[in-house]
mmCIF file of C-alpha atoms in Angstrom:
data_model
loop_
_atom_site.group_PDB
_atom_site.id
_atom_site.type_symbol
_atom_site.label_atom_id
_atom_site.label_comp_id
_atom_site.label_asym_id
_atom_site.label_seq_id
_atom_site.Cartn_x
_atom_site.Cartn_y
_atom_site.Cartn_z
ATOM 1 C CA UNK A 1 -104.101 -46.222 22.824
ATOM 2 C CA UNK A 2 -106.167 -46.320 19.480
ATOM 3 C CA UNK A 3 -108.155 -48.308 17.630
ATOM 4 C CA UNK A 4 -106.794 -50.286 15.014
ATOM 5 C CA UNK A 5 -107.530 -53.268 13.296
ATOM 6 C CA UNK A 6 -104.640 -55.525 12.259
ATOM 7 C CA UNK A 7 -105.119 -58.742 9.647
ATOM 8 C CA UNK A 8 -102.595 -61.443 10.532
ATOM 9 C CA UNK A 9 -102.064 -63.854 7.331
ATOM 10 C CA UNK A 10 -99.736 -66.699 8.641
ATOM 11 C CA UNK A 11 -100.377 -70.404 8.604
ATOM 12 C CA UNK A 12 -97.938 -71.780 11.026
ATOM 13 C CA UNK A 13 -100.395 -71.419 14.310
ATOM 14 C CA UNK A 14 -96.575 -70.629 16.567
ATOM 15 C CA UNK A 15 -96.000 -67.904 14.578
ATOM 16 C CA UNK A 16 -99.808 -66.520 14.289
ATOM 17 C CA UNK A 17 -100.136 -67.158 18.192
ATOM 18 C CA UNK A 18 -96.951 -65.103 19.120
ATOM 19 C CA UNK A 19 -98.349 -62.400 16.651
ATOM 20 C CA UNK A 20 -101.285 -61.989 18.633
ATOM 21 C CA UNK A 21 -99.669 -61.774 21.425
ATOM 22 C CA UNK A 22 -97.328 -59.023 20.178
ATOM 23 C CA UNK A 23 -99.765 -57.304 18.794
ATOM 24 C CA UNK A 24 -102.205 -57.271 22.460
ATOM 25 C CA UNK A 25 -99.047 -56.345 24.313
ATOM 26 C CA UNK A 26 -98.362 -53.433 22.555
ATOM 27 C CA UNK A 27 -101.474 -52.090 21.251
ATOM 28 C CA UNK A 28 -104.159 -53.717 24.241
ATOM 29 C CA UNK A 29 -107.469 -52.252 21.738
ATOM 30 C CA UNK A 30 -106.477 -53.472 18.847
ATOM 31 C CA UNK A 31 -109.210 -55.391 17.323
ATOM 32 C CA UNK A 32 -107.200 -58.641 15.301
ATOM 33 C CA UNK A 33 -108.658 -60.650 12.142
ATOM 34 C CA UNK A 34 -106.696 -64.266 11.607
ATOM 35 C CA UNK A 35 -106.183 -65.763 8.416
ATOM 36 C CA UNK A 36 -104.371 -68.629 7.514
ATOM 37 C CA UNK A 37 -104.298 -68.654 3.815
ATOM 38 C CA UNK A 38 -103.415 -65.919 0.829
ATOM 39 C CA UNK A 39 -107.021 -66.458 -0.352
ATOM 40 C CA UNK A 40 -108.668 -66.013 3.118
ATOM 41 C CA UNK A 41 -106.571 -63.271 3.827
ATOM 42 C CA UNK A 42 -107.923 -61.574 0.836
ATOM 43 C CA UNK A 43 -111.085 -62.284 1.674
ATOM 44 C CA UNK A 44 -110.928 -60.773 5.395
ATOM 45 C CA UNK A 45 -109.592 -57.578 4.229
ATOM 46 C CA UNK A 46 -111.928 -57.245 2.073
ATOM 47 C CA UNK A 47 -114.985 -57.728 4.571
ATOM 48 C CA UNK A 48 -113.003 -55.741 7.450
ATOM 49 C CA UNK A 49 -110.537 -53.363 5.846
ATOM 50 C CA UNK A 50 -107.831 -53.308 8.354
ATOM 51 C CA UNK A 51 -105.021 -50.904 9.053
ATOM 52 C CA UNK A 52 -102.325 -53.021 8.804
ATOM 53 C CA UNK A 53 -101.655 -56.497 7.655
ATOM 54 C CA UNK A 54 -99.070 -58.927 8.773
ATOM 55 C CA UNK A 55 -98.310 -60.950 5.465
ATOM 56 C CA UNK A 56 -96.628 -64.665 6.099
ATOM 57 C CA UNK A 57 -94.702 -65.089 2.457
ATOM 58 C CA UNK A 58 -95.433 -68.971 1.974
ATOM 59 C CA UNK A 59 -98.807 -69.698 2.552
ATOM 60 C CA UNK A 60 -100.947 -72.389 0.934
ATOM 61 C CA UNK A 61 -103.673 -71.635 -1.781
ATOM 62 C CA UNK A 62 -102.233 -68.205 -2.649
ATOM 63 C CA UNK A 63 -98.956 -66.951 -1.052
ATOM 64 C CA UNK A 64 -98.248 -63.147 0.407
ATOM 65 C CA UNK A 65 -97.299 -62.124 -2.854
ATOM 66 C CA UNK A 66 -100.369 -62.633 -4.427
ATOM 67 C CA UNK A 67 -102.006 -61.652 -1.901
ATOM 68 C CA UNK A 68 -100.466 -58.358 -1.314
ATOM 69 C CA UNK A 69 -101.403 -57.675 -5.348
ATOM 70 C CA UNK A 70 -104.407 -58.444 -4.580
ATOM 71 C CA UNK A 71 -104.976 -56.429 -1.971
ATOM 72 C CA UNK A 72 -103.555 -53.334 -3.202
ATOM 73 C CA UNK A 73 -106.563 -53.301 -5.955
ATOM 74 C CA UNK A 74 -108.650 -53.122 -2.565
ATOM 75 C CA UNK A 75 -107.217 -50.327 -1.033
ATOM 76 C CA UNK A 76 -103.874 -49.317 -2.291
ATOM 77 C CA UNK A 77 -102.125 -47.235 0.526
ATOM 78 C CA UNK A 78 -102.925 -50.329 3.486
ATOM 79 C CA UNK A 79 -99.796 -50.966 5.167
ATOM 80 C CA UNK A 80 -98.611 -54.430 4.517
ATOM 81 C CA UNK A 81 -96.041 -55.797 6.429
ATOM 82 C CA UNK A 82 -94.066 -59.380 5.513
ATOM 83 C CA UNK A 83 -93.527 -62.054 7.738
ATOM 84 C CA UNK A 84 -90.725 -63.659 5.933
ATOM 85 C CA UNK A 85 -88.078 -66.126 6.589
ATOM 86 C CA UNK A 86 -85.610 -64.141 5.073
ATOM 87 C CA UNK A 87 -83.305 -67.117 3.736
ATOM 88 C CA UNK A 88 -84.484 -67.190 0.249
ATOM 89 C CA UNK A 89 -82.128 -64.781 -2.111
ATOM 90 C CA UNK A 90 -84.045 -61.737 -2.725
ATOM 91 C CA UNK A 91 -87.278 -62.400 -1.310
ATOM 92 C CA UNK A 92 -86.748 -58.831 0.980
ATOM 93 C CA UNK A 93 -86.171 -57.071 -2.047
ATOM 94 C CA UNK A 94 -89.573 -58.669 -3.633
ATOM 95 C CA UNK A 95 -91.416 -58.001 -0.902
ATOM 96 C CA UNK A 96 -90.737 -53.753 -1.703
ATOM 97 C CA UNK A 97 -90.879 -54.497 -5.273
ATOM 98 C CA UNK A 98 -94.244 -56.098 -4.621
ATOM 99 C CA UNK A 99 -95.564 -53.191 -2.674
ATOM 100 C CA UNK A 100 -94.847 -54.391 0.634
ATOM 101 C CA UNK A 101 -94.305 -51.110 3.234
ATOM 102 C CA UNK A 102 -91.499 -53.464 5.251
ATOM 103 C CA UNK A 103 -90.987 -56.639 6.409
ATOM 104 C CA UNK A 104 -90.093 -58.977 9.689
ATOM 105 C CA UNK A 105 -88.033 -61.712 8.967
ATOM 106 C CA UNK A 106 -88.766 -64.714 11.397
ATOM 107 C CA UNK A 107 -88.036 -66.053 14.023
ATOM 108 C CA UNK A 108 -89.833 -63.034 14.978
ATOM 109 C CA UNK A 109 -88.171 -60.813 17.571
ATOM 110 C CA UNK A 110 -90.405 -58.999 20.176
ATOM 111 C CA UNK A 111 -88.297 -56.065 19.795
ATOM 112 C CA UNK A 112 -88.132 -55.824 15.875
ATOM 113 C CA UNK A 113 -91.977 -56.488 16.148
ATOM 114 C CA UNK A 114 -92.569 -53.963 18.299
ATOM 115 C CA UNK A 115 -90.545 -51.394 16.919
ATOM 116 C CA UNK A 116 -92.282 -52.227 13.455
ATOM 117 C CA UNK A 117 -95.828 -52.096 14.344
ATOM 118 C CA UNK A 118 -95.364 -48.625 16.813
ATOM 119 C CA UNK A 119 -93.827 -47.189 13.651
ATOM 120 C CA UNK A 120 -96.361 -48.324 11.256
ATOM 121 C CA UNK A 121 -99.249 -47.650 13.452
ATOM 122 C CA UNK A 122 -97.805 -43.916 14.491
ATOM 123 C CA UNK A 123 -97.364 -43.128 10.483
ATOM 124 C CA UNK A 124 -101.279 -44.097 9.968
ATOM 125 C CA UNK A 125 -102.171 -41.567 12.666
ATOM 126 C CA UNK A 126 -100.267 -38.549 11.147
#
């Protein structure tokens, strides 16, 4: 339908393949940028200044959360979406506090993802 260009930060290569997919599925022309580390995610964005970014909470070198802050000194308003686990106390809470637009708590859904992503994408296009 439209353009977009999505960074994907996750460094388990299941849950960064099935992202992909997702993201193909329901948005064919999307153009998508992989990272597998906070640092190289910050890195990416910075050199291709996607829409959206998917943001896997426990990475290596620099997790989402640092990441995310970093980020936000790039371009404050990108949407940032977590990829969390969700079974940490409070981590969905510090993912808003952070400055996180909304999260996905894995094992990612289809659905969720979907539903996420068409919302996200729709609310950059208004």
């Amino acid at each position: 339908t439209r353009n977009v260009k999505i960074l994907v930060a996750e460094d388990h290569k299941i849950n960064l393949a099935l992202c992909k997919i997702f993201i193909k599925e329901i948005i064919p022309d999307a153009v998508v940028i992989e990272a597998v580390n906070g640092l190289q995610a910050v890195e990416k964005f910075g050199k291709e200044k996607p829409s959206i970014v998917f943001m896997d909470i426990q990475m290596p070198i620099m997790n989402g959360y640092e990441a995310t802050i970093e980020i936000r000194k790039i371009l404050p308003k990108t949407i940032i979406i977590a990829l969390t686990a969700g079974v940490i106390t409070g981590e969905k809470e510090k993912c808003i506090d952070i400055g996180m637009n909304d999260f996905i708590i894995k094992p990612i859904e289809k659905n969720i993802f979907e539903e996420t992503i068409i919302k996200w994408v729709n609310d950059i296009h208004n």
